C-alpha cells in the first residue's frame, strides 16, 4: 500500500473496460491495471463512455454533482454530456462514465458511423475537462490506443495554459498498432486544436489524412506496448504498420510490458463458470470439463481424443487463414477434435460453419461472443490454438497455461514472451511455438502437439509446467508503476 506522498495520481481514459464494455484485450487490461493501481493505494480516475452495453449490467450509476449538462463545441457540433459515477464490479474502484446518448447509445461499441472520430475526440477532451472540474492534477495521463491518443497533444498545446497539468506526463499504451484511427482531414475542425493544428503530421494533412495513433506516438511522454517482443517488432517494416520510422525516433521512450492476467477471473481452482474446478494436484475435474464441453458443443464424447480449442476474434491478424489451409487436411488424417468460439469476418465464420458440417462430431463452432463458453473451452480443451500473424500480447495463451491447456502459438509478440517451447528431451517448456507464418509451420506445430499428447507422462509434465506460470497483475502492474514513477521524477 502506498503512502499519501508516494501515491500516484493517474487519469486513465479508455474506450473499453471489462466487464462494462469489451471487444477484446484492451478492456481486460484497462480494468485490471486500474484496479491494480487502486488496490495499491494510488488515486486513479477512470473515464469510459456510457455505451448502451453498460446499461445491461444493471449497475448503480449516479450523476456526479455539478457535471450534469456540460456543453462542448467540437467544430460545427455542439455536444452536451454529463459525467456519471459507478464502481467496477467486484472492486471498490470508482469509474466515471461519459454520458452522451447522442454519441454512445448505439448498437455496438465501435461503429462505422460518420462521427466515429467525434465520439473519441469527445472522450479525450472530456477526460481532460473532468480533471479540471475536479481540480485533479494527474501525474500520469494513461491513454489507450487511437481512441484516446490525442490527449498527449491536447495537454501539450490546447491545455498547456492550465497549471493543473504542469507536471502531468502522458503515457500512450498501444494495444494493437493495426488500428490507428485514420480519418479524412475535413474533420480537422472537430478536434478544436486552434493554432495547435500545425502540430499534426503535416505530410498526412497534405495527403488529406489525420491519424490519431500517430499523433499520440509523436507527443506522448512515454509509449508502452503490451509485450517486449511486440515493442521490438513494431520498430520494423513488417509490423510497424507505417509507424515504425516514427517509433524508431522514439525508441528511447518505448517500453514493452506484458499484460497481466486477472486470476480472480481466470483460474480453474476458483472459476465459477466452468462445470467442475480442478487444481494442478488433482486434474480429474479437467476431464469432466472436457466431456461436458464436448457434449455442449455437439462433439462426439470421447475423453481420449485430443481436443483443440480456439477462442478468437475472427480477423486476418489471428491467422485463421492458416487454420483454413491446415485443419481440414489434418482432420482427414488424424484423430482429434476442434471446438471454436468466435465471430468476425464473414469468410472465416463461413469457413468454421463449413468445417462443422464437413466433420460432424469432430468439429464444432459457436458463432458469437460468449464469455461463459470461453471459460468452458479454456477448461475443457487439451490444446489451445493461436496461429496469429501478429499478436501484441494475447491473453488466451496465458489463460490456457493456467487451465492446463497447452498453447500452440506462432512465435510472435506476447505469444513469444509467454510460451516456452516444450522440449521432450528435458521435459521443460510450456507449449508449442512455430516460427514461419505459413501452412507448413502450423502443420508442424499441430502434428508435434498431437505427438506429444500421445506420450501421457510427458504431456502431463508440459501441462504442469504451464500451470505453474505466473502472469498476475501483481508483477505486471508493478512495472507500470515503476515507469509512472520514473516519469513523475522528470516532472
Ligand atoms: P484481442 O484483444 O486481439 O482480441 P486478446 O487475446 O488479447 O486478443 O484478448 C481477447 C479477449 O477476448 C480474451 O479475453 C478472450 O477470451 C476474449 N474473446 C475473444 N473472442 C471471444 C468470443 N467470441 N467470445 C468470448 N470471448 C472472446
XYZ file of C-alpha atoms and ligand atoms in Angstrom:
518
model
C 0.000 0.000 0.000
C 1.464 3.353 -0.993
C 1.603 6.231 1.485
C -0.083 9.537 0.607
C 3.245 11.106 -0.515
C 4.218 8.303 -2.788
C 0.847 7.619 -4.265
C 0.466 8.367 -7.906
C -2.400 10.345 -9.360
C -3.490 8.765 -12.598
C -6.252 9.607 -15.043
C -6.957 6.656 -17.321
C -9.150 7.235 -20.346
C -10.181 4.177 -22.291
C -12.755 3.148 -24.874
C -13.159 -0.271 -23.188
C -13.260 -1.500 -19.615
C -14.231 -5.064 -18.690
C -16.900 -6.048 -17.885
C -18.686 -2.790 -18.737
C -17.618 -2.568 -22.354
C -15.429 -5.135 -24.041
C -14.490 -6.186 -27.528
C -11.019 -7.510 -26.721
C -7.929 -7.474 -24.532
C -7.909 -3.672 -24.177
C -10.951 -3.984 -21.897
C -9.258 -6.550 -19.672
C -6.074 -4.521 -19.396
C -7.721 -1.157 -18.648
C -9.799 -2.745 -15.906
C -7.024 -4.816 -14.366
C -4.430 -2.040 -14.489
C -6.843 0.475 -12.922
C -7.897 -1.983 -10.235
C -4.258 -2.826 -9.502
C -3.336 0.858 -9.127
C -6.377 1.483 -6.951
C -5.691 -1.542 -4.723
C -2.075 -0.417 -4.335
C -3.316 2.877 -2.886
C -2.848 5.121 -5.905
C -5.508 7.640 -6.855
C -6.830 6.570 -10.228
C -9.744 8.159 -12.059
C -11.049 6.145 -14.977
C -13.246 7.545 -17.727
C -15.221 5.317 -20.102
C -18.111 6.186 -22.432
C -21.513 5.170 -21.143
C -22.314 2.878 -24.062
C -25.687 1.207 -24.427
C -23.927 -2.050 -23.409
C -23.183 -0.604 -19.958
C -26.917 -0.346 -19.207
C -27.457 -4.107 -19.471
C -25.288 -4.775 -16.403
C -27.778 -3.176 -14.010
C -25.072 -1.205 -12.170
C -25.791 1.524 -9.658
C -24.950 4.642 -11.615
C -25.243 8.144 -10.203
C -24.669 11.502 -11.804
C -21.664 13.380 -10.454
C -22.967 16.597 -8.870
C -22.192 19.662 -10.927
C -21.354 17.634 -14.019
C -24.793 17.060 -15.428
C -25.087 19.162 -18.512
C -21.770 20.200 -19.922
C -21.641 21.803 -23.325
C -18.672 21.385 -25.629
C -18.248 22.754 -29.108
C -16.424 20.448 -31.495
C -16.344 22.034 -34.950
C -19.916 22.527 -36.072
C -21.278 20.246 -33.370
C -22.437 21.484 -30.005
C -22.292 18.409 -27.781
C -23.960 18.058 -24.418
C -22.772 15.469 -21.989
C -22.630 14.589 -18.330
C -20.323 12.598 -16.085
C -21.769 9.746 -14.039
C -20.125 7.542 -11.493
C -20.242 3.837 -10.719
C -17.967 1.213 -9.219
C -16.176 -1.514 -11.152
C -17.978 -4.760 -10.253
C -16.083 -6.873 -7.743
C -13.817 -3.960 -6.752
C -14.013 -0.602 -4.989
C -12.600 1.248 -7.995
C -14.691 4.283 -8.914
C -15.413 4.506 -12.628
C -16.585 7.690 -14.312
C -18.910 7.335 -17.254
C -19.226 9.824 -20.051
C -22.958 10.108 -20.664
C -23.788 11.335 -24.139
C -26.578 9.210 -25.633
C -26.380 11.038 -28.959
C -22.904 9.562 -29.458
C -22.785 6.415 -27.343
C -26.268 4.912 -27.253
C -25.624 2.700 -30.287
C -25.858 -0.993 -31.172
C -22.134 -1.623 -30.940
C -19.184 -0.174 -29.050
C -17.322 0.789 -32.214
C -19.147 1.891 -35.329
C -18.575 2.812 -38.947
C -20.724 5.875 -38.449
C -19.730 9.226 -39.902
C -18.976 10.607 -36.435
C -16.713 7.850 -35.059
C -13.882 10.387 -34.731
C -16.140 12.797 -32.870
C -17.099 10.138 -30.311
C -13.494 9.707 -29.241
C -12.460 13.322 -29.562
C -15.214 13.919 -27.031
C -13.917 11.146 -24.753
C -10.390 12.576 -24.899
C -11.382 16.158 -24.231
C -13.946 15.207 -21.617
C -11.236 13.312 -19.696
C -9.117 16.460 -19.526
C -12.149 18.594 -18.745
C -13.159 16.176 -15.968
C -9.758 16.598 -14.299
C -10.174 20.369 -14.482
C -13.646 20.292 -12.947
C -12.426 18.003 -10.170
C -9.273 20.038 -9.606
C -7.424 16.753 -10.142
C -3.807 17.166 -11.242
C -2.741 13.774 -12.574
C 0.905 12.774 -12.509
C 0.096 10.455 -15.364
C -2.494 10.565 -18.096
C -2.818 6.962 -19.219
C -4.132 6.783 -22.803
C -5.048 3.640 -24.679
C -4.992 3.037 -28.438
C -6.101 5.567 -31.051
C -9.313 6.431 -29.267
C -7.540 8.481 -26.594
C -4.244 9.087 -28.396
C -4.943 12.791 -28.991
C -4.733 13.527 -25.263
C -0.917 14.000 -25.228
C -1.171 16.647 -27.960
C -4.064 18.401 -26.212
C -2.113 18.512 -22.949
C 0.962 19.946 -24.659
C -0.943 22.584 -26.633
C -4.590 23.492 -26.084
C -4.454 22.888 -22.318
C -0.842 23.897 -21.677
C -2.054 27.162 -20.110
C -3.533 25.213 -17.199
C -1.073 24.866 -14.311
C -3.071 21.851 -13.170
C -1.283 19.862 -15.864
C 2.139 21.472 -15.472
C 3.590 18.259 -14.059
C 1.373 15.795 -15.904
C 3.124 13.218 -18.076
C 1.238 11.270 -20.734
C 1.664 7.583 -21.473
C 0.206 6.075 -24.622
C -0.327 2.336 -24.465
C -0.556 0.653 -27.859
C -2.629 -2.500 -27.591
C -2.695 -3.093 -31.317
C -0.945 -0.930 -33.874
C -3.203 -2.315 -36.605
C -5.944 0.095 -35.546
C -4.767 3.677 -35.896
C -7.888 5.808 -36.187
C -7.300 7.379 -39.603
C -9.811 9.984 -40.660
C -10.178 12.382 -43.583
C -8.708 15.778 -42.855
C -12.069 17.545 -43.234
C -12.745 16.512 -39.620
C -9.916 18.838 -38.510
C -12.274 21.478 -37.105
C -13.836 18.900 -34.811
C -10.532 18.495 -32.975
C -10.677 22.158 -31.855
C -6.903 22.429 -31.976
C -6.860 26.112 -32.903
C -3.304 27.221 -33.683
C -2.015 23.871 -32.475
C -3.243 22.247 -35.662
C 0.229 22.686 -37.143
C 1.450 20.080 -34.636
C -0.408 17.374 -36.556
C 1.659 15.370 -39.011
C 1.877 17.827 -41.898
C 2.539 15.328 -44.702
C -0.525 13.390 -43.624
C -2.591 16.562 -43.650
C -1.380 17.306 -47.178
C -2.490 13.803 -48.099
C -5.873 14.550 -46.581
C -5.493 12.318 -43.515
C -5.416 12.702 -39.737
C -4.001 9.699 -37.901
C -4.904 9.682 -34.197
C -2.490 6.965 -33.092
C 0.403 8.537 -34.971
C -0.317 11.824 -33.212
C -0.099 10.004 -29.889
C 3.212 8.410 -30.862
C 4.554 11.883 -31.689
C 3.529 13.589 -28.462
C 3.180 11.084 -25.609
C 5.913 11.404 -22.995
C 6.236 7.639 -22.997
C 4.820 4.887 -25.156
C 4.182 1.420 -23.923
C 3.052 -1.623 -25.722
C 1.851 -4.897 -24.370
C 4.872 -7.165 -24.689
C 8.641 -6.754 -25.022
C 8.749 -8.680 -28.299
C 5.955 -6.586 -29.831
C 7.850 -3.448 -28.724
C 10.741 -4.647 -30.901
C 8.567 -5.900 -33.751
C 6.760 -2.588 -34.278
C 10.080 -0.876 -34.984
C 10.339 -2.896 -38.187
C 8.635 -2.625 -41.572
C 6.669 -5.854 -41.178
C 4.753 -4.963 -38.036
C 5.133 -1.203 -37.638
C 2.132 -0.595 -39.923
C 3.671 2.612 -41.217
C 4.532 3.998 -37.784
C 7.878 2.194 -37.478
C 10.021 5.164 -38.528
C 8.375 7.456 -36.009
C 8.598 4.772 -33.360
C 12.289 4.303 -34.061
C 12.785 8.010 -33.397
C 11.077 7.460 -30.063
C 12.694 4.124 -29.230
C 14.199 5.538 -26.019
C 10.697 6.223 -24.707
C 9.137 2.950 -25.849
C 8.640 0.144 -23.342
C 7.188 -3.347 -23.646
C 5.224 -4.524 -20.617
C 3.479 -7.861 -20.896
C -0.163 -7.787 -19.889
C -1.110 -9.476 -16.673
C -3.885 -11.988 -16.179
C -6.772 -11.467 -13.832
C -6.582 -14.763 -11.946
C -9.691 -13.869 -9.941
C -11.478 -14.339 -13.249
C -9.310 -16.982 -14.931
C -8.303 -19.752 -12.560
C -9.590 -23.340 -12.768
C -9.377 -23.690 -8.977
C -11.968 -20.981 -8.375
C -13.711 -20.354 -11.716
C -17.470 -20.397 -11.022
C -18.387 -20.606 -14.711
C -16.834 -23.982 -15.513
C -18.586 -27.308 -14.759
C -16.011 -28.547 -12.212
C -12.996 -26.930 -10.579
C -9.588 -28.561 -10.637
C -6.054 -27.972 -9.401
C -2.575 -28.902 -10.649
C -2.536 -31.628 -7.980
C -5.910 -33.089 -8.898
C -6.747 -32.809 -12.564
C -9.793 -35.088 -12.576
C -12.100 -32.107 -12.929
C -10.442 -31.188 -16.234
C -11.608 -34.470 -17.812
C -15.143 -33.703 -16.687
C -14.864 -30.214 -18.165
C -13.697 -31.818 -21.417
C -16.579 -34.271 -21.718
C -19.120 -31.612 -20.737
C -17.681 -29.261 -23.339
C -17.844 -31.990 -25.984
C -21.494 -32.621 -25.115
C -22.339 -28.928 -25.021
C -20.754 -28.243 -28.395
C -22.246 -31.278 -30.105
C -18.978 -33.187 -30.440
C -18.721 -36.957 -30.054
C -17.900 -37.514 -26.403
C -14.505 -39.183 -26.326
C -12.258 -38.322 -23.386
C -9.222 -39.870 -25.065
C -9.441 -37.854 -28.294
C -7.297 -34.710 -28.210
C -9.429 -31.582 -28.268
C -8.114 -28.335 -29.721
C -9.800 -25.075 -28.680
C -9.938 -21.663 -30.362
C -11.464 -18.501 -28.873
C -10.810 -15.544 -31.088
C -11.929 -12.517 -32.945
C -12.050 -13.865 -36.481
C -9.875 -11.333 -38.284
C -6.810 -11.609 -40.501
C -4.402 -10.892 -37.635
C -5.398 -14.093 -35.863
C -4.019 -16.431 -38.532
C -7.339 -18.053 -39.361
C -6.219 -18.393 -42.999
C -3.602 -20.882 -41.798
C -6.326 -22.801 -39.975
C -8.245 -22.901 -43.268
C -5.195 -24.288 -45.050
C -4.206 -26.889 -42.466
C -7.006 -28.055 -40.194
C -9.358 -29.697 -42.752
C -6.472 -31.782 -44.118
C -5.336 -32.696 -40.610
C -8.853 -33.706 -39.594
C -8.822 -36.063 -42.604
C -5.577 -37.655 -41.491
C -5.523 -37.543 -37.715
C -7.865 -38.333 -34.878
C -8.590 -35.139 -32.983
C -11.471 -32.729 -32.425
C -11.745 -28.957 -32.519
C -14.039 -26.552 -30.659
C -14.170 -22.984 -31.942
C -15.744 -19.849 -30.473
C -15.536 -16.587 -32.332
C -17.047 -14.047 -34.625
C -15.725 -11.526 -37.063
C -15.126 -11.575 -40.781
C -17.778 -13.378 -42.754
C -15.351 -15.559 -44.725
C -13.915 -17.045 -41.529
C -17.351 -17.566 -39.993
C -18.400 -19.321 -43.199
C -15.287 -21.479 -43.037
C -15.949 -22.675 -39.488
C -19.615 -23.337 -40.290
C -18.425 -25.373 -43.262
C -15.877 -27.229 -41.101
C -18.546 -28.140 -38.573
C -20.740 -29.627 -41.330
C -17.823 -31.359 -43.034
C -16.606 -33.097 -39.842
C -19.693 -33.668 -37.713
C -18.835 -34.854 -34.212
C -15.222 -33.724 -34.518
C -15.522 -30.036 -35.406
C -17.830 -27.594 -33.679
C -18.328 -23.881 -33.952
C -20.219 -21.350 -31.875
C -20.581 -18.146 -33.863
C -20.781 -15.204 -31.492
C -19.397 -13.859 -28.250
C -19.785 -15.843 -25.035
C -17.617 -15.281 -22.009
C -19.119 -18.385 -20.406
C -18.177 -20.603 -23.334
C -14.699 -19.022 -23.472
C -14.176 -20.295 -19.914
C -15.549 -23.725 -20.815
C -13.168 -24.034 -23.758
C -10.164 -22.961 -21.691
C -11.046 -25.602 -19.121
C -12.235 -28.379 -21.434
C -9.760 -28.316 -24.322
C -6.404 -30.120 -24.235
C -4.686 -27.626 -26.524
C -5.345 -24.037 -27.462
C -4.544 -22.758 -30.928
C -3.347 -19.181 -31.659
C -1.527 -19.127 -35.007
C -1.526 -15.309 -35.117
C 0.211 -13.362 -37.847
C 0.963 -10.847 -35.123
C -0.149 -10.701 -31.510
C 0.720 -7.647 -29.423
C 0.243 -9.639 -26.224
C -2.624 -12.092 -26.386
C -4.385 -13.194 -23.251
C -5.853 -16.539 -24.169
C -2.492 -18.292 -24.296
C -1.846 -17.165 -20.710
C -5.315 -18.275 -19.616
C -4.641 -21.597 -21.338
C -1.431 -22.135 -19.399
C -3.304 -21.670 -16.136
C -6.028 -24.108 -17.219
C -3.535 -26.807 -18.221
C -4.487 -26.350 -21.872
C -1.272 -26.457 -23.863
C -0.928 -23.440 -26.167
C 0.079 -23.928 -29.803
C 1.169 -20.496 -30.951
C 3.162 -18.651 -33.542
C 6.357 -17.182 -32.182
C 5.394 -13.518 -32.292
C 4.687 -10.664 -29.879
C 3.370 -11.644 -26.493
C 2.976 -15.254 -27.593
C 6.772 -15.498 -27.870
C 7.147 -13.851 -24.452
C 4.733 -16.078 -22.563
C 5.078 -19.576 -24.061
C 8.273 -21.626 -23.970
C 8.950 -24.375 -26.465
C 8.302 -27.815 -24.994
C 11.417 -29.957 -25.153
C 10.755 -33.697 -24.960
C 14.379 -34.422 -24.058
C 14.366 -32.293 -20.889
C 10.653 -32.095 -20.056
C 10.972 -28.315 -19.974
C 8.682 -25.855 -21.734
C 5.027 -24.983 -21.704
C 3.739 -25.148 -25.268
C 4.479 -25.450 -28.958
C 5.757 -22.484 -30.961
C 6.216 -22.244 -34.725
C 8.170 -19.507 -36.406
C 7.190 -19.235 -40.055
C 3.777 -17.858 -40.842
C 2.739 -20.480 -43.358
C 0.820 -23.727 -43.630
C 3.945 -25.843 -43.116
C 4.660 -24.049 -39.851
C 1.201 -24.652 -38.445
C 1.138 -28.219 -39.754
C 4.410 -28.920 -37.974
C 3.142 -27.422 -34.712
C -0.174 -29.271 -34.692
C 1.495 -32.519 -35.617
C 4.025 -32.068 -32.839
C 1.300 -31.268 -30.312
C -0.571 -34.440 -31.241
C 2.620 -36.488 -30.944
C 3.413 -35.039 -27.520
C -0.158 -35.677 -26.414
C 0.421 -39.336 -27.265
C 3.102 -39.500 -24.567
C 0.915 -39.144 -21.471
C 3.715 -38.682 -18.931
C 5.466 -36.020 -20.993
C 2.175 -34.281 -21.717
C 1.376 -34.083 -18.005
C 4.786 -32.541 -17.370
C 4.205 -29.854 -20.008
C 0.725 -29.196 -18.617
C 2.117 -28.888 -15.079
C 4.907 -26.552 -16.247
C 2.283 -24.271 -17.771
C 0.023 -24.270 -14.739
C 2.927 -23.073 -12.575
C 3.459 -19.909 -14.659
C 2.505 -16.642 -13.019
C 1.435 -13.698 -15.157
C -0.509 -11.954 -12.429
C -1.090 -8.217 -12.355
C 0.926 -8.050 -9.126
C 4.053 -8.459 -11.209
C 2.985 -6.715 -14.398
C 1.187 -3.809 -12.666
C 4.342 -3.083 -10.693
C 6.175 -2.466 -13.988
C 3.673 0.235 -14.948
C 4.076 1.816 -11.515
C 7.865 1.808 -11.970
C 7.517 3.574 -15.302
C 4.917 6.037 -13.999
C 7.135 6.853 -11.031
C 10.168 7.354 -13.230
C 8.148 9.754 -15.388
C 6.928 11.637 -12.332
C 10.557 12.196 -11.379
C 11.077 14.025 -14.667
C 8.256 16.470 -13.945
P -7.568 -9.339 -28.861
O -7.547 -8.225 -27.876
O -6.708 -9.120 -30.086
O -8.945 -9.775 -29.254
P -6.537 -10.989 -26.694
O -6.114 -12.429 -26.680
O -5.600 -10.001 -26.121
O -6.911 -10.642 -28.190
O -7.903 -10.845 -25.891
C -9.038 -11.495 -26.321
C -10.036 -11.490 -25.192
O -11.347 -11.517 -25.738
C -9.928 -12.702 -24.303
O -10.372 -12.377 -23.005
C -10.893 -13.686 -24.996
O -11.375 -14.673 -24.139
C -11.979 -12.756 -25.433
N -12.722 -13.204 -26.617
C -12.388 -13.085 -27.925
N -13.377 -13.563 -28.707
C -14.340 -14.003 -27.889
C -15.626 -14.608 -28.098
N -16.101 -14.844 -29.309
N -16.364 -14.917 -27.007
C -15.882 -14.672 -25.770
N -14.691 -14.105 -25.510
C -13.927 -13.764 -26.551
